[in-house]
mmCIF file of C-alpha atoms and ligand atoms in Angstrom:
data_model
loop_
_atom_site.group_PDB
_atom_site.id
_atom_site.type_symbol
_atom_site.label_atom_id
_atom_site.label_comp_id
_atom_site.label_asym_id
_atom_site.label_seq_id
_atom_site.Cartn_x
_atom_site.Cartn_y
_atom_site.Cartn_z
ATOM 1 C CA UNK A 1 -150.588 129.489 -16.580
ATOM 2 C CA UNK A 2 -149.824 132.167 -14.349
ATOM 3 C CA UNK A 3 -152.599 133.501 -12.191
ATOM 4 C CA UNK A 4 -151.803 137.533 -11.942
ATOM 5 C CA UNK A 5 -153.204 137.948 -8.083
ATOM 6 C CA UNK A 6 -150.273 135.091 -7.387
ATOM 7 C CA UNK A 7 -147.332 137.099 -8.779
ATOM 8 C CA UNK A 8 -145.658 140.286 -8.234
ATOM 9 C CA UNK A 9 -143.788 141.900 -11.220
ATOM 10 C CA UNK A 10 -140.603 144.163 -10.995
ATOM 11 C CA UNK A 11 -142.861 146.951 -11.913
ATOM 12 C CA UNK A 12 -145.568 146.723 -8.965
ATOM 13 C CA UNK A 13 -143.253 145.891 -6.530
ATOM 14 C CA UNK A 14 -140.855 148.860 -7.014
ATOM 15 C CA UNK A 15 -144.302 150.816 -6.892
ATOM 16 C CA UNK A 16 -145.332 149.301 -3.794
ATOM 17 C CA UNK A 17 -141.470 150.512 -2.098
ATOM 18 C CA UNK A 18 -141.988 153.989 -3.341
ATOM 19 C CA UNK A 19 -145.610 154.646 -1.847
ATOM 20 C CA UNK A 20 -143.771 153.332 1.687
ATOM 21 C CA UNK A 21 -141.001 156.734 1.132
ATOM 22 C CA UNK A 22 -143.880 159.499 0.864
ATOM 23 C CA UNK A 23 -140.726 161.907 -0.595
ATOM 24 C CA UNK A 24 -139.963 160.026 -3.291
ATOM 25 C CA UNK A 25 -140.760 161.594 -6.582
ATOM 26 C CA UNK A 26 -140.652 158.086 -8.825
ATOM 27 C CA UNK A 27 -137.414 159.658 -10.626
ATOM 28 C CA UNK A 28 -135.271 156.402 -9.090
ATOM 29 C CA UNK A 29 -138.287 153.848 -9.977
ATOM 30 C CA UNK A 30 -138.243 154.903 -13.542
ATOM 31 C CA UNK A 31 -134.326 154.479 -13.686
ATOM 32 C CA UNK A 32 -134.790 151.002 -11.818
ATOM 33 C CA UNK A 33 -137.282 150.499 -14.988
ATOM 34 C CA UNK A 34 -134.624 151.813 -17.115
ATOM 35 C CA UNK A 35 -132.277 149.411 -16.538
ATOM 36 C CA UNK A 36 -134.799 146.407 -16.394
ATOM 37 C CA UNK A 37 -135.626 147.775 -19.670
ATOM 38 C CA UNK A 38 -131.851 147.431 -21.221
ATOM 39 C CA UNK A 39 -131.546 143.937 -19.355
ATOM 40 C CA UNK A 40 -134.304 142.668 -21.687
ATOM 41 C CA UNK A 41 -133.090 144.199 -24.472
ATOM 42 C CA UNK A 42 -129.227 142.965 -23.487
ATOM 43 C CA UNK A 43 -130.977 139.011 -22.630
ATOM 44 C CA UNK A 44 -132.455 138.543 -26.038
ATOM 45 C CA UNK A 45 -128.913 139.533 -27.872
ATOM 46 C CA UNK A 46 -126.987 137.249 -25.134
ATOM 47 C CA UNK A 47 -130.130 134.117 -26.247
ATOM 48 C CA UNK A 48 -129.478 134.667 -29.829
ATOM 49 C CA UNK A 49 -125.648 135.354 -29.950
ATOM 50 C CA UNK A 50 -124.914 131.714 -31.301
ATOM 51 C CA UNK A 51 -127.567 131.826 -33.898
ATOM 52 C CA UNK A 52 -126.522 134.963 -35.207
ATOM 53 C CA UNK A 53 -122.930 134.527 -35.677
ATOM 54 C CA UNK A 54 -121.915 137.613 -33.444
ATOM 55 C CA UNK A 55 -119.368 135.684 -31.396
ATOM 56 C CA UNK A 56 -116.268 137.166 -31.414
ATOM 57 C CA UNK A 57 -113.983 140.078 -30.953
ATOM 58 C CA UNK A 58 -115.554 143.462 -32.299
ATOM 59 C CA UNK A 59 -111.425 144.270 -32.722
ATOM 60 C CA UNK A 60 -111.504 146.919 -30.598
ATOM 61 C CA UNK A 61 -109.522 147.525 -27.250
ATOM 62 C CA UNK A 62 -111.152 148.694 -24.262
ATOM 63 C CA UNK A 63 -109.830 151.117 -21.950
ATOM 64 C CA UNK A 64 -108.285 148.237 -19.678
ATOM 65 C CA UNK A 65 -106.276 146.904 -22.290
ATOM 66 C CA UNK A 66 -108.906 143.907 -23.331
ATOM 67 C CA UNK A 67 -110.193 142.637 -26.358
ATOM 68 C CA UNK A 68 -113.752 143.938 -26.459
ATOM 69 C CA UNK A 69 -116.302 141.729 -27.619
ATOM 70 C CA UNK A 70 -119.066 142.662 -29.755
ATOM 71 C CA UNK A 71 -121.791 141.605 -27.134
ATOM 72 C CA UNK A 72 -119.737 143.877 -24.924
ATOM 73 C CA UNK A 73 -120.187 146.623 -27.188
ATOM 74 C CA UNK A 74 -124.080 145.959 -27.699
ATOM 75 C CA UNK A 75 -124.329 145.623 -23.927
ATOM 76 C CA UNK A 76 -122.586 148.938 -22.800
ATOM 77 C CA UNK A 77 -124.811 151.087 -26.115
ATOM 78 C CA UNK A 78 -127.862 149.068 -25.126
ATOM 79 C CA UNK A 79 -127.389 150.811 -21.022
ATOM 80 C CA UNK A 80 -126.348 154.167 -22.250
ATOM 81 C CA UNK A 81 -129.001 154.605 -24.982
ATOM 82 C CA UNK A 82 -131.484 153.570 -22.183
ATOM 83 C CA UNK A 83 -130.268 156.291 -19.802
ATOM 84 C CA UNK A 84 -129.086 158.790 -21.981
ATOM 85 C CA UNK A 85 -132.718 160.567 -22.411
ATOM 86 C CA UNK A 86 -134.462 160.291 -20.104
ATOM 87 C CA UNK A 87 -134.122 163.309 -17.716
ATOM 88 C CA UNK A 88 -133.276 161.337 -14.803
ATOM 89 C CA UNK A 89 -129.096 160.751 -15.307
ATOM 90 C CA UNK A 90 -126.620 163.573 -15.245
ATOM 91 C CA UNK A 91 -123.548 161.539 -16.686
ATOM 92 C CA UNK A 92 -122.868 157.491 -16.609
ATOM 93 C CA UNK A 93 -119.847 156.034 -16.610
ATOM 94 C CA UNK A 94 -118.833 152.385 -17.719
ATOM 95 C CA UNK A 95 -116.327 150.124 -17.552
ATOM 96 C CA UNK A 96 -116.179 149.903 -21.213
ATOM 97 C CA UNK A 97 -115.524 153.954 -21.704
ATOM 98 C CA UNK A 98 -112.514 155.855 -20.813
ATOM 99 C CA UNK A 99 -113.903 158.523 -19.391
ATOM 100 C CA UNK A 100 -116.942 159.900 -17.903
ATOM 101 C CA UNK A 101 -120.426 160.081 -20.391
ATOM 102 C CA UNK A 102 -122.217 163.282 -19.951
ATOM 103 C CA UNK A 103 -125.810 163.242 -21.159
ATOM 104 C CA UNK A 104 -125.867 164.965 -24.618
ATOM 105 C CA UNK A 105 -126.256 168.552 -25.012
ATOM 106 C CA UNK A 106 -129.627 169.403 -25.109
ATOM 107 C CA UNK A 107 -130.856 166.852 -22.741
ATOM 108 C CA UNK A 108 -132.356 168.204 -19.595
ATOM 109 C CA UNK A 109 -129.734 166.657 -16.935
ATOM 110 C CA UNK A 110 -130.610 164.572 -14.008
ATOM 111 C CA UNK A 111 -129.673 164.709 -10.371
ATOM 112 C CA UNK A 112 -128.527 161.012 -10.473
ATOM 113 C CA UNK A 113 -125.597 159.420 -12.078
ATOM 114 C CA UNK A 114 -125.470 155.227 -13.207
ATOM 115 C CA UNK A 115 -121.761 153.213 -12.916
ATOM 116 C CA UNK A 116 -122.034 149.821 -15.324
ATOM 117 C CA UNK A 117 -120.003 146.874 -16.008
ATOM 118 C CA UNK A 118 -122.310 145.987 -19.228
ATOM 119 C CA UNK A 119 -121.331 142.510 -19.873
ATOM 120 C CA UNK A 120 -119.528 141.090 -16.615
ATOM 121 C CA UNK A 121 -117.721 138.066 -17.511
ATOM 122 C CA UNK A 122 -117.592 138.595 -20.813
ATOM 123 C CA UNK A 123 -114.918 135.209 -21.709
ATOM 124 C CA UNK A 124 -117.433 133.359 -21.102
ATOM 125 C CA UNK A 125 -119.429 134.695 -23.683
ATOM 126 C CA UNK A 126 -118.063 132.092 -26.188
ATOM 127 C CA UNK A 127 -118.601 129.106 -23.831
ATOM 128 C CA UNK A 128 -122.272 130.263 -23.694
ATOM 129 C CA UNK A 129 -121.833 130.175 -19.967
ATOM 130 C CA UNK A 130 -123.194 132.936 -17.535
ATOM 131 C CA UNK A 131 -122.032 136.631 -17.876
ATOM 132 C CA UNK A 132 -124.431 140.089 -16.377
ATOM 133 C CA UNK A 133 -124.870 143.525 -15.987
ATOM 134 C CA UNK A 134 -123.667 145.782 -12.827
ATOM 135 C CA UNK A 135 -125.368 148.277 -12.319
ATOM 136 C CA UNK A 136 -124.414 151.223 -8.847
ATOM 137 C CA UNK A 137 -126.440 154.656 -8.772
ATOM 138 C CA UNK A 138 -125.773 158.063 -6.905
ATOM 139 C CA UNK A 139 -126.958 160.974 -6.415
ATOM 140 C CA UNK A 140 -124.939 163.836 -8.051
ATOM 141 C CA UNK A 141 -122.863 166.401 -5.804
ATOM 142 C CA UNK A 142 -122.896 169.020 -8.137
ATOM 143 C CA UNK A 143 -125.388 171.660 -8.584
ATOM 144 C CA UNK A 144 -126.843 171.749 -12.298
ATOM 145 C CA UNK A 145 -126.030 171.192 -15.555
ATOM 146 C CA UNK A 146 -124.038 168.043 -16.716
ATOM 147 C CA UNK A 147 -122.334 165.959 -14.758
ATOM 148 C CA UNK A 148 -118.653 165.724 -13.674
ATOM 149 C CA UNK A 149 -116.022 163.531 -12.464
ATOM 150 C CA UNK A 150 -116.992 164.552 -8.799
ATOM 151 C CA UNK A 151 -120.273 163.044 -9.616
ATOM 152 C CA UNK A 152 -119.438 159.743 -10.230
ATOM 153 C CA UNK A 153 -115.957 159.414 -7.896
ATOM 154 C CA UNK A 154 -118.032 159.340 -4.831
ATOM 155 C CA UNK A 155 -117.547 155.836 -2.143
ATOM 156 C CA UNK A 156 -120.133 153.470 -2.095
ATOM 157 C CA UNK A 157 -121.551 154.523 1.063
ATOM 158 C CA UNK A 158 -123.128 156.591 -1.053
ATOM 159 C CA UNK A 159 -125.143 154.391 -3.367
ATOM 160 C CA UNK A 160 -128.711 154.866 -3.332
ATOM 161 C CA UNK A 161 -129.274 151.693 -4.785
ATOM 162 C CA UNK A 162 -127.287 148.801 -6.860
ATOM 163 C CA UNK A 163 -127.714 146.288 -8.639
ATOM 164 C CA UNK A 164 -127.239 143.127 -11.375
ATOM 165 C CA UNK A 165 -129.054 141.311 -13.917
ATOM 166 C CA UNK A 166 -127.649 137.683 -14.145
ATOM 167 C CA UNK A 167 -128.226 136.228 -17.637
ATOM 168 C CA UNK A 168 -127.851 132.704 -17.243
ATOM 169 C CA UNK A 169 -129.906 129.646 -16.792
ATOM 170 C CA UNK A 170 -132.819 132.252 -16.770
ATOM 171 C CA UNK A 171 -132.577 135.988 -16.796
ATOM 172 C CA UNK A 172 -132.446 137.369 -12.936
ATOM 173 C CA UNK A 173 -132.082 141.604 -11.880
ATOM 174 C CA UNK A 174 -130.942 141.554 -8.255
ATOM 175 C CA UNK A 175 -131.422 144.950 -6.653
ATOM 176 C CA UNK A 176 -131.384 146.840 -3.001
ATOM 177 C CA UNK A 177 -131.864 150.233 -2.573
ATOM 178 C CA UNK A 178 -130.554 152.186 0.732
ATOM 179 C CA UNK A 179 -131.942 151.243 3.980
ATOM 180 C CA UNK A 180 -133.957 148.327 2.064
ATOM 181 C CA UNK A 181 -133.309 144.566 1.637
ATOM 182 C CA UNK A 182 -131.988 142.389 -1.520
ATOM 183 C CA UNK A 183 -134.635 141.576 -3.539
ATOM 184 C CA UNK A 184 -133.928 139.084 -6.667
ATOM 185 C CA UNK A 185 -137.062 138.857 -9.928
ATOM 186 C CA UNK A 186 -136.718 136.181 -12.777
ATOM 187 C CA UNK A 187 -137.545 137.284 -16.493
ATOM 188 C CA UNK A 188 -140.302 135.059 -17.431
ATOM 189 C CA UNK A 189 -139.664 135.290 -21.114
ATOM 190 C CA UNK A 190 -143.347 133.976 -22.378
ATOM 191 C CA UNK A 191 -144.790 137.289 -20.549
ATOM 192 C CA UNK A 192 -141.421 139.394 -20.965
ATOM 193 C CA UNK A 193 -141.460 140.801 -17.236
ATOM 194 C CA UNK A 194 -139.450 139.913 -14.443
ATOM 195 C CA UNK A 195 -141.537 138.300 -11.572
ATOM 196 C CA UNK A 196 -140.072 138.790 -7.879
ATOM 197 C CA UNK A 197 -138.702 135.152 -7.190
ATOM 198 C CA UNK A 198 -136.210 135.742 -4.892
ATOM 199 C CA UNK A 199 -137.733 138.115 -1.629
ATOM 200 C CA UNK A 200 -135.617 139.250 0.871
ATOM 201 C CA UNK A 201 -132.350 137.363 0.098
ATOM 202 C CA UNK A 202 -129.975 136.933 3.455
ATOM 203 C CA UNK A 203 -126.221 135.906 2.915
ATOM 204 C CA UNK A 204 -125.614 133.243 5.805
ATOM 205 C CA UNK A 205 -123.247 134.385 8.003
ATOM 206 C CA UNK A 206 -120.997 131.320 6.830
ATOM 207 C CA UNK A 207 -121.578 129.374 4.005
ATOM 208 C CA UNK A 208 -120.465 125.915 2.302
ATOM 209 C CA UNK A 209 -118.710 127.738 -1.023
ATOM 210 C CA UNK A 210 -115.612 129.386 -1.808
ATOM 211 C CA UNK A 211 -114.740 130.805 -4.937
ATOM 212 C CA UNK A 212 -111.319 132.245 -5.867
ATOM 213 C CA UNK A 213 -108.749 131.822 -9.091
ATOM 214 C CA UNK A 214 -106.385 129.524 -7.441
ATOM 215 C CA UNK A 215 -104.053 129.384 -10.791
ATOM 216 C CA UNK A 216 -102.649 132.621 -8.547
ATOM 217 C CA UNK A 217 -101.916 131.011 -5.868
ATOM 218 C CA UNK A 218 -98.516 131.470 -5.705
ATOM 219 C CA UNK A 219 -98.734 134.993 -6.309
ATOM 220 C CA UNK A 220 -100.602 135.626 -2.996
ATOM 221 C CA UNK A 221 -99.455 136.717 -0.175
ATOM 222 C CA UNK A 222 -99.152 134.800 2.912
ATOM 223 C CA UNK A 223 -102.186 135.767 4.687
ATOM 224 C CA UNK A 224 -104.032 135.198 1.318
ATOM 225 C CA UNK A 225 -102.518 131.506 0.870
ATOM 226 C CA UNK A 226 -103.095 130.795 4.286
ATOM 227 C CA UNK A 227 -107.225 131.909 4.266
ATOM 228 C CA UNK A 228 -107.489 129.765 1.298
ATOM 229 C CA UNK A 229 -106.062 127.032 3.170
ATOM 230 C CA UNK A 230 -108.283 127.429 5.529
ATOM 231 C CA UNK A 231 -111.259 126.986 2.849
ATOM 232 C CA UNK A 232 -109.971 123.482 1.926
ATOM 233 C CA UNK A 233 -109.984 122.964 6.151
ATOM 234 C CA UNK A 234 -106.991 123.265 7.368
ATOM 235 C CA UNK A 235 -107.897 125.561 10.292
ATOM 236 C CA UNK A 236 -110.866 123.130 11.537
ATOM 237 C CA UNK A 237 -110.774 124.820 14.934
ATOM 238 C CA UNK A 238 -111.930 128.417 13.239
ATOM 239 C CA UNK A 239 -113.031 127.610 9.863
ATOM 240 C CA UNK A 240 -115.015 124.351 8.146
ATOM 241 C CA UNK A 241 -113.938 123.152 5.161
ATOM 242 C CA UNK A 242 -115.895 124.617 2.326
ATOM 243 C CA UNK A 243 -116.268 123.588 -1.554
ATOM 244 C CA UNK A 244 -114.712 125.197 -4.381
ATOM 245 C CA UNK A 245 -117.274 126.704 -7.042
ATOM 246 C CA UNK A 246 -115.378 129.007 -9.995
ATOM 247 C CA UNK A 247 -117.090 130.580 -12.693
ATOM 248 C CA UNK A 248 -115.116 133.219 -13.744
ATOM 249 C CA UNK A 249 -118.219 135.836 -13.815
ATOM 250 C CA UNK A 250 -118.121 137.839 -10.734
ATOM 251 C CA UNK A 251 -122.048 138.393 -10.771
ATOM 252 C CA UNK A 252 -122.358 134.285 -11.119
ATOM 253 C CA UNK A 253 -120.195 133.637 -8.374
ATOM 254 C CA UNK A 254 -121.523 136.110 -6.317
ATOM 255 C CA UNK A 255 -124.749 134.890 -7.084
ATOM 256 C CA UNK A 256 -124.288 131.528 -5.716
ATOM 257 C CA UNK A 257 -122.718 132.876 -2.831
ATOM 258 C CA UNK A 258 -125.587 134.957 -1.680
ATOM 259 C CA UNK A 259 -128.445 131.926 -2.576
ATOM 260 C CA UNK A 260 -126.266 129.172 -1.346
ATOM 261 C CA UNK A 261 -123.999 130.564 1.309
ATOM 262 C CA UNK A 262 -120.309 131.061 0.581
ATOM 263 C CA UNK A 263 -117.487 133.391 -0.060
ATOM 264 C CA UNK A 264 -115.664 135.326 -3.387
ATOM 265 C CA UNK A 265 -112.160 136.624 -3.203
ATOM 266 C CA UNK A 266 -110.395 138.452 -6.116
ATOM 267 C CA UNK A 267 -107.125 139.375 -3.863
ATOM 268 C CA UNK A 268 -104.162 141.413 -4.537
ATOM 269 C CA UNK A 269 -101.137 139.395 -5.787
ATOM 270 C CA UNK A 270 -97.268 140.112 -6.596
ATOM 271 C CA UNK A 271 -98.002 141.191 -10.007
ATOM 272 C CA UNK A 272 -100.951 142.922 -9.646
ATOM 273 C CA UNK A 273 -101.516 144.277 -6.116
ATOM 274 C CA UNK A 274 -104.721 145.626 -6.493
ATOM 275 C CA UNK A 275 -106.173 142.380 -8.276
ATOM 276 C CA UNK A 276 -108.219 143.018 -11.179
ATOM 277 C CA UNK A 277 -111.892 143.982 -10.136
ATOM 278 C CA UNK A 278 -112.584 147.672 -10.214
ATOM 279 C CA UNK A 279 -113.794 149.152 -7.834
ATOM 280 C CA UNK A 280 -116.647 151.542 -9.180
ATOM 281 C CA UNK A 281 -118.047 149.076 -11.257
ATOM 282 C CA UNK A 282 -117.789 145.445 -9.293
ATOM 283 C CA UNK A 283 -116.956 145.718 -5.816
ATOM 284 C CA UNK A 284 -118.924 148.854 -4.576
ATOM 285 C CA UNK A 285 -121.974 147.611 -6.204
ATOM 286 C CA UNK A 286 -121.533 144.413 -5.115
ATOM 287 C CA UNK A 287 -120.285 144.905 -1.567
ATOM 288 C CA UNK A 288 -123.310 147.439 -0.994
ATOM 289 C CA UNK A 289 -125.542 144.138 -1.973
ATOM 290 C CA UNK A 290 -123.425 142.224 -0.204
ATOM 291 C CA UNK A 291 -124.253 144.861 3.465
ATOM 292 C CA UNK A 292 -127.981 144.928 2.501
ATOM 293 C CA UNK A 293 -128.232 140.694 2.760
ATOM 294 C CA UNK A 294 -126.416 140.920 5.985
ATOM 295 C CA UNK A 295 -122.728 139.959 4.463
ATOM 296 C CA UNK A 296 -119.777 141.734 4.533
ATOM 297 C CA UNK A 297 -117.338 143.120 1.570
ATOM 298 C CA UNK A 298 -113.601 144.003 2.478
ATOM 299 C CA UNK A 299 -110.224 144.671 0.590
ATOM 300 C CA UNK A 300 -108.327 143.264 3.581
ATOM 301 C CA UNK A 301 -108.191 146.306 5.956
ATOM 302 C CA UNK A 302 -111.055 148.680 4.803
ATOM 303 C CA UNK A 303 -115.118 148.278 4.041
ATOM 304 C CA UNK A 304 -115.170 148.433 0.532
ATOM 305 C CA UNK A 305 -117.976 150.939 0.673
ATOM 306 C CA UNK A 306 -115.750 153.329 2.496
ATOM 307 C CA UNK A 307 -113.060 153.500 0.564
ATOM 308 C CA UNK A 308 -112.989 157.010 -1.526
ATOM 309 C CA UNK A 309 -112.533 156.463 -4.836
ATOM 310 C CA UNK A 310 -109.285 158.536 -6.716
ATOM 311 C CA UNK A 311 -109.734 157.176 -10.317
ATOM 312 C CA UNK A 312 -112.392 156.113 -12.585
ATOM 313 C CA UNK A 313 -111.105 152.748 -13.402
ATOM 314 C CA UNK A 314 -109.143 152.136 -10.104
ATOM 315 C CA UNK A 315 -109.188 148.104 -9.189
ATOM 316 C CA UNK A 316 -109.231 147.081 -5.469
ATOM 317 C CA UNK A 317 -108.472 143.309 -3.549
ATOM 318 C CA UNK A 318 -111.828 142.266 -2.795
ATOM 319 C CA UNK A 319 -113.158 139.606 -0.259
ATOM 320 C CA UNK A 320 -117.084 139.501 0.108
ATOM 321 C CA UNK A 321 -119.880 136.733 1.214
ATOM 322 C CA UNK A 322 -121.182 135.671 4.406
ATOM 323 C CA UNK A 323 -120.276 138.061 7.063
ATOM 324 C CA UNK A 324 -118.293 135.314 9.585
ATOM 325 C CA UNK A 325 -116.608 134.211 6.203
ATOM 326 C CA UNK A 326 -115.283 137.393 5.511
ATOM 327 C CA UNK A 327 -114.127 137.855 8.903
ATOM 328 C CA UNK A 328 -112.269 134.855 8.967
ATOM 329 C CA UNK A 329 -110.194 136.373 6.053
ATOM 330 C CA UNK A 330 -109.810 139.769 7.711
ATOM 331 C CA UNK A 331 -108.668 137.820 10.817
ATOM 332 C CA UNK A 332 -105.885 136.046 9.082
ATOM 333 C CA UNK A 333 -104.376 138.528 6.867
ATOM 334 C CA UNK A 334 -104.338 140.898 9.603
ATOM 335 C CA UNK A 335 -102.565 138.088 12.076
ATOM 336 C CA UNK A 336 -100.277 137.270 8.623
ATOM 337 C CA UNK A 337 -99.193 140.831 8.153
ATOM 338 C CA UNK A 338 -95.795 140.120 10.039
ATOM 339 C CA UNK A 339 -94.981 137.018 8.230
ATOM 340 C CA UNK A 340 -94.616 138.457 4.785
HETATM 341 P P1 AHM B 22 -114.660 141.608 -17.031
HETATM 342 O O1 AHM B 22 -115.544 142.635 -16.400
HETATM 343 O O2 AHM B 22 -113.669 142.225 -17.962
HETATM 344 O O3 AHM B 22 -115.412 140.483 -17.650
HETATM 345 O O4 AHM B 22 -113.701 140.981 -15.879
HETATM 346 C C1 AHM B 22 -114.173 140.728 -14.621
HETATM 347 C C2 AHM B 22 -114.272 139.259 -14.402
HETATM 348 C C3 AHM B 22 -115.121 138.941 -13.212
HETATM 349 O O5 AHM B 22 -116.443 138.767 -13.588
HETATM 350 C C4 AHM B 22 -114.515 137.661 -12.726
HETATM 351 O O6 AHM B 22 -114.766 137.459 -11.370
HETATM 352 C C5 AHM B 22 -113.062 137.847 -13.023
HETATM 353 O O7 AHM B 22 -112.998 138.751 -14.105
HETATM 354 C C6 AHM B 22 -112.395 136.578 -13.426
HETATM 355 O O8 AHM B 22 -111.042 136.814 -13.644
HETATM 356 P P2 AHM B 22 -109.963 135.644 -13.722
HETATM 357 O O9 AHM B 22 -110.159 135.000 -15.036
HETATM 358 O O10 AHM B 22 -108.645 136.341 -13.595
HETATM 359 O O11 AHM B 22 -110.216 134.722 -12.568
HETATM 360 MG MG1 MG B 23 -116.487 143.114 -15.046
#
């Protein structure tokens, strides 16, 4: 039985942060709330999506040309219903939806705006293996009224915080807000509240994982091919072997990365030279979690956080773990540049 002096939920510790910024006015712990609120609500669909015969594609095609699935669907209403009235959001965007949401009219409009990937990994839905939620918030540039595409096209130096909910063995919301540290809380579903398990999480500098889609292998680059090589140890002198760990869910493989040590690569290849993550919704958040633990997140040349974003749905190469990891990549793509 759990002892309520011995455990800290969600709720009291994003409290306890706020009272330490005397400015704050509680608008960006309610939205933290918000979200925790949807990932509960999103958790007990993803628990009883085998019982309830909602596997499956919903027949619709999302804006990046893939089969949505009806989870998907429920996931990306589930964040925007949560957000949509509450004061605090100007206009959302998600990976799911063309184009930019507004609040509705009527709604008194907020001066932040919320970027989501609502069900991250979502082929693994129908494996019943581990998908999540990725969340990234800003502050708006424009004045008043609802938000615009200026609002939400802004580089993830910007963030003021960022985050994801990991639903798999159990339920987990991973968040950092600017200037602070990567804290991770575990839904304990007999109470329904998400207890801080997980304080302070550091990325080692190097770690024993690597995680990358080798089927593309011969699609990479040189530089690329050659890092990964270097993974399986075949640059001993500057880089230890490491293990391969793949679950085709960014947030699960990032995940593992951060606990356990280790680096994630979704690279550029001949056929698509951007690779496939985008960068609004995966790699900023990510890469700004990624900073806060002490890590690094690159595309190959430039911080992922700096990199000024042109389109809504625009993908970028993205390396990101442990921060001597990622400089080992850096390193050889750079010194690889002339061989290709
Ligand atoms: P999704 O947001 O449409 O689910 O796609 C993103 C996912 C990432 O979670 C994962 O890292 C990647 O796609 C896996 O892609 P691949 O199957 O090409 O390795
Ligand atoms: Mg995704």
């Amino acid at each position: 039985m759990l002892h309520p002096s011995l455990v800290t939920t969600l709720e009291r510790f994003i409290l306890d942060q706020e009272r330490e910024h005397p400015d704050a006015t509680g608008e960006l712990t309610n939205l933290l709330y918000d979200i925790a609120l949807a990932a509960k609500i999103i958790a007990a669909q993803i628990r009883r999506a085998g019982l309830v015969n909602i596997l499956g594609a919903a027949g619709s095609v999302n804006v990046q040309d893939e089969e949505q699935q009806k989870l998907d669907v429920f996931a990306n209403e589930t964040m925007k219903n949560a957000l949509n009235h509450t004061g605090r959001v100007c206009a959302m965007a998600s990976e799911e939806d063309e184009t930019i949401i507004p609040v509705p009219e009527g709604v008194q409009p907020g001066k932040y705006t919320v970027l989501f990937d609502p069900l991250d990994g979502s082929s693994n839905i129908d494996v019943n293996a581990a998908v999540g939620t990725i969340f990234s918030i800003y502050e708006r540039r424009s004045a008043s009224g609802q938000g615009t595409l200026e609002d939400v096209l802004q580089p993830g130096r910007n963030q003021i915080a960022a985050g994801y909910v990991m639903y798999g063995s159990s339920v987990m919301m991973v968040y950092a807000v600017r200037g602070g540290r990567v804290h991770g809380f575990t839904l304990d579903p007999t109470i329904g509240e998400f207890l801080l398990s997980h304080d302070d999480i550091r990325i080692p500098p190097t770690g024993k994982y690597y995680s990358v889609n080798e089927s593309n292998f011969g699609r990479w680059s040189i530089g690329t091919q050659r890092a990964v090589r270097g993974f399986h140890g075949d640059d001993p002198a500057r880089l230890k072997g490491k293990n391969s760990r793949y679950v085709g869910a960014l947030v699960a493989d990032f995940h593992r990365n951060m606990i356990a040590g280790g680096i994630f690569m979704y690279p550029g290849d001949r056929k698509n030279p951007n690779g496939k993550l985008r960068l609004l919704y995966e790699c900023a958040p990510m890469a700004f979690l990624a900073e806060a633990a002490g890590g690094a997140a690159t595309d190959g040349t430039r911080r992922i956080l700096d990199i000024v974003p042109t389109a809504l749905h625009q993908r970028v190469p993205l390396v990101i773990g442990g921060s001597d990891d990622v400089d080992y990549v850096r390193t050889v793509l750079i010194e690889s540049g002339a061989d290709e």
